[in-house]
């Protein structure tokens, strides 16, 4: 179902659980957009909140039933479950500024 | 023109396979249903019934044709849908449990979404594909996919994805209904008709004189003929029903059986047996000419035969009708209690004509009566225009005739109009037309009845007087004299006069007869007297002759004695010739 571990890699260390950012990246297969999104996400997270995030990758082609829960229409979609409120960022995350705004990180890191 | 077909299974006309919607009337208009395996667009303004049409398409598909369906809602949540359709008598929850239906509520919250770079709608495809595959769906409804335009700002991506979606749906082989909001200049706000080009259905809700009427039109349907008109439709507790005029042809069966009008004398006027069963009778007349009474008697007679009657009252309440008819010896309440007579009373202005038509349809389908009375039809023009009322009545008559129901409609003729003009101009549609009219003469009004037409039977051309009393109703001859038609008191006077005349002429005849008898007796007496005289005369004559002969004989005898005494020497040859022979004899 969930392909969680493979991409969690290096930044796994969780410094402060309360501040931890829970991210879900919905993709449909290993398309160029999916790969680009994952690469961009990892880069942004490493740069702005090292050690304070967890990424879960969900391939909808493998587990299509999960699309309904998070109201996924577009892929790739990045869903930030925690901290509240839920935020959704769609696209290949190539626009770093907008991703940071979307993750509410822009204000904090500036 | 709509082709009549039997949309029970997949109707194939030409090479185009069709997918029956199961919605009353729509399959007739489209000649069998929506194009199978292709997407169809249903567009219209808010609140005109797009969602219901879509859901009914799925519900009928699952229930009647064994084709499960997926409902992807972009507007209403699953719970809302379940509640809404429960009011239409559809248990969506049950259908979902039974694997006949899958509802996927797609919620798009613009504020939650941030767009960064390239994306596509594979998520939607995955969801839809998963829903289709999980229940083996053959039908899909996307309601309203245009909501995507509010959720995503990149319309270039969106349009490309929509194009891909419809192609993908075709590849999947599902019959899809896509709904869309009506746009200003386009059929849909975002031009969905560009992508869904096979079949476009337009729904419309128009308000005319404060009465809303829903209409449906098939804008285009590639590769098939379809009804092109705007068809009124309605949504009631049984869902959508479209009532296309053209779906009913003139090929209904006819009956040779007759049904009594309830008045023996009227039956006599109608070729001796009354109306034809399954025919439409129009009773027109001015106010108070007895239209409803004629209808009530027709109903009562039918109930006496044990038939089911349905009385649509547009003017009076059932209680009032029952009370009023009791005053002319027509006990309708009894039949109402026995369950043979059903009233359906409503003000014409309560709802639009189409709703009235549908109510009539529904009630008739529910009760399956043999007799239907509509009292009166003239009030229906108050709701719609004359044309609309005529169109509605045409369809109603077609429907009732198809069902072989004998129908009696009353129609109020307005004073000033010709008595032969029916306000709804449906005279050509009815089979028998009975005209009631007021005849004003010598300071009183009386009711006259005549048959204007009655198809297929020899009918009387006479005007009769229509009498109503607490004993019931009857028809009387009217008198046509030098002063015109005579009815009412004048007729009674005339009758009395005729009776008197008859008596006096009878007396005269008797007197004459007595006279002749007397004269005959007199003659007979004369004859007897004469005969007596004749006989007396005859007798006298015989007596005279006998005396005469005796006298001659005595004379002869005397002469011989004289001769002998005188010793006559010779034979008295000289004696008279007449006396010679007897003389010789005696010698």
PDB file of C-alpha atoms in Angstrom, chain A residues 28 31 33 60-61 63-65 67-68 70-76 86-95 98-99 101-102, chain B residues 72 74 102-108 110-127 130 148 151-152:
ATOM      1  CA  UNK A  28       0.467   8.372 -10.006  1.00  0.00           C
ATOM      2  CA  UNK A  31       6.074   9.945 -14.040  1.00  0.00           C
ATOM      3  CA  UNK A  33       6.266  15.099 -12.742  1.00  0.00           C
ATOM      4  CA  UNK A  60      -2.412   6.058  -6.449  1.00  0.00           C
ATOM      5  CA  UNK A  61      -1.910   3.512  -9.177  1.00  0.00           C
ATOM      6  CA  UNK A  63      -3.717   2.149  -3.875  1.00  0.00           C
ATOM      7  CA  UNK A  64      -6.413   4.083  -5.702  1.00  0.00           C
ATOM      8  CA  UNK A  65      -8.828   3.863  -2.755  1.00  0.00           C
ATOM      9  CA  UNK A  67      -7.453   9.169  -3.300  1.00  0.00           C
ATOM     10  CA  UNK A  68     -10.919   9.654  -1.838  1.00  0.00           C
ATOM     11  CA  UNK A  70      -7.638  13.278   1.023  1.00  0.00           C
ATOM     12  CA  UNK A  71      -9.825  14.494  -1.843  1.00  0.00           C
ATOM     13  CA  UNK A  72      -7.083  14.075  -4.385  1.00  0.00           C
ATOM     14  CA  UNK A  73      -7.858  15.122  -7.927  1.00  0.00           C
ATOM     15  CA  UNK A  74      -4.614  16.456  -9.281  1.00  0.00           C
ATOM     16  CA  UNK A  75      -1.267  14.747  -9.094  1.00  0.00           C
ATOM     17  CA  UNK A  76       1.228  15.313  -7.799  1.00  0.00           C
ATOM     18  CA  UNK A  86      -4.562  20.879   6.169  1.00  0.00           C
ATOM     19  CA  UNK A  87      -2.813  22.379   3.190  1.00  0.00           C
ATOM     20  CA  UNK A  88      -2.684  21.028  -0.328  1.00  0.00           C
ATOM     21  CA  UNK A  89      -0.060  21.941  -2.845  1.00  0.00           C
ATOM     22  CA  UNK A  90      -0.462  20.628  -6.336  1.00  0.00           C
ATOM     23  CA  UNK A  91       2.050  20.504  -9.133  1.00  0.00           C
ATOM     24  CA  UNK A  92       5.668  19.453  -9.382  1.00  0.00           C
ATOM     25  CA  UNK A  93       6.649  21.868  -6.581  1.00  0.00           C
ATOM     26  CA  UNK A  94       9.049  23.654  -8.906  1.00  0.00           C
ATOM     27  CA  UNK A  95       8.040  27.054  -7.538  1.00  0.00           C
ATOM     28  CA  UNK A  98       4.832  29.063  -3.420  1.00  0.00           C
ATOM     29  CA  UNK A  99       5.617  25.778  -1.777  1.00  0.00           C
ATOM     30  CA  UNK A 101       3.881  29.778   1.378  1.00  0.00           C
ATOM     31  CA  UNK A 102       1.743  26.718   1.017  1.00  0.00           C
TER      32      UNK A 102
ATOM     33  CA  UNK B  72     -19.279  11.534  -8.912  1.00  0.00           C
ATOM     34  CA  UNK B  74     -18.677  17.846  -7.182  1.00  0.00           C
ATOM     35  CA  UNK B 102     -21.042   4.122  -5.978  1.00  0.00           C
ATOM     36  CA  UNK B 103     -21.108   7.721  -4.854  1.00  0.00           C
ATOM     37  CA  UNK B 104     -17.898   9.681  -4.766  1.00  0.00           C
ATOM     38  CA  UNK B 105     -18.095  13.159  -3.391  1.00  0.00           C
ATOM     39  CA  UNK B 106     -15.295  15.299  -4.727  1.00  0.00           C
ATOM     40  CA  UNK B 107     -14.756  18.263  -2.533  1.00  0.00           C
ATOM     41  CA  UNK B 108     -12.631  21.085  -3.850  1.00  0.00           C
ATOM     42  CA  UNK B 110      -9.946  26.519  -3.247  1.00  0.00           C
ATOM     43  CA  UNK B 111      -8.379  28.016  -0.134  1.00  0.00           C
ATOM     44  CA  UNK B 112      -6.565  24.785   0.700  1.00  0.00           C
ATOM     45  CA  UNK B 113      -4.969  24.453  -2.682  1.00  0.00           C
ATOM     46  CA  UNK B 114      -1.750  26.026  -3.796  1.00  0.00           C
ATOM     47  CA  UNK B 115      -0.623  25.477  -7.362  1.00  0.00           C
ATOM     48  CA  UNK B 116       3.078  25.113  -8.017  1.00  0.00           C
ATOM     49  CA  UNK B 117       4.115  24.069 -11.456  1.00  0.00           C
ATOM     50  CA  UNK B 118       2.967  21.237 -13.657  1.00  0.00           C
ATOM     51  CA  UNK B 119       0.240  18.828 -12.653  1.00  0.00           C
ATOM     52  CA  UNK B 120      -2.455  16.687 -14.176  1.00  0.00           C
ATOM     53  CA  UNK B 121      -5.766  15.228 -13.005  1.00  0.00           C
ATOM     54  CA  UNK B 122      -4.651  11.652 -12.751  1.00  0.00           C
ATOM     55  CA  UNK B 123      -6.033  11.630  -9.240  1.00  0.00           C
ATOM     56  CA  UNK B 124      -9.524  12.116 -10.610  1.00  0.00           C
ATOM     57  CA  UNK B 125      -8.961   9.427 -13.205  1.00  0.00           C
ATOM     58  CA  UNK B 126      -7.697   7.056 -10.564  1.00  0.00           C
ATOM     59  CA  UNK B 127     -10.667   7.716  -8.317  1.00  0.00           C
ATOM     60  CA  UNK B 130     -11.337   2.707  -9.056  1.00  0.00           C
ATOM     61  CA  UNK B 148     -13.147  21.957 -11.287  1.00  0.00           C
ATOM     62  CA  UNK B 151     -10.729  24.737  -7.891  1.00  0.00           C
ATOM     63  CA  UNK B 152      -7.933  25.065 -10.388  1.00  0.00           C
TER      64      UNK B 152
END
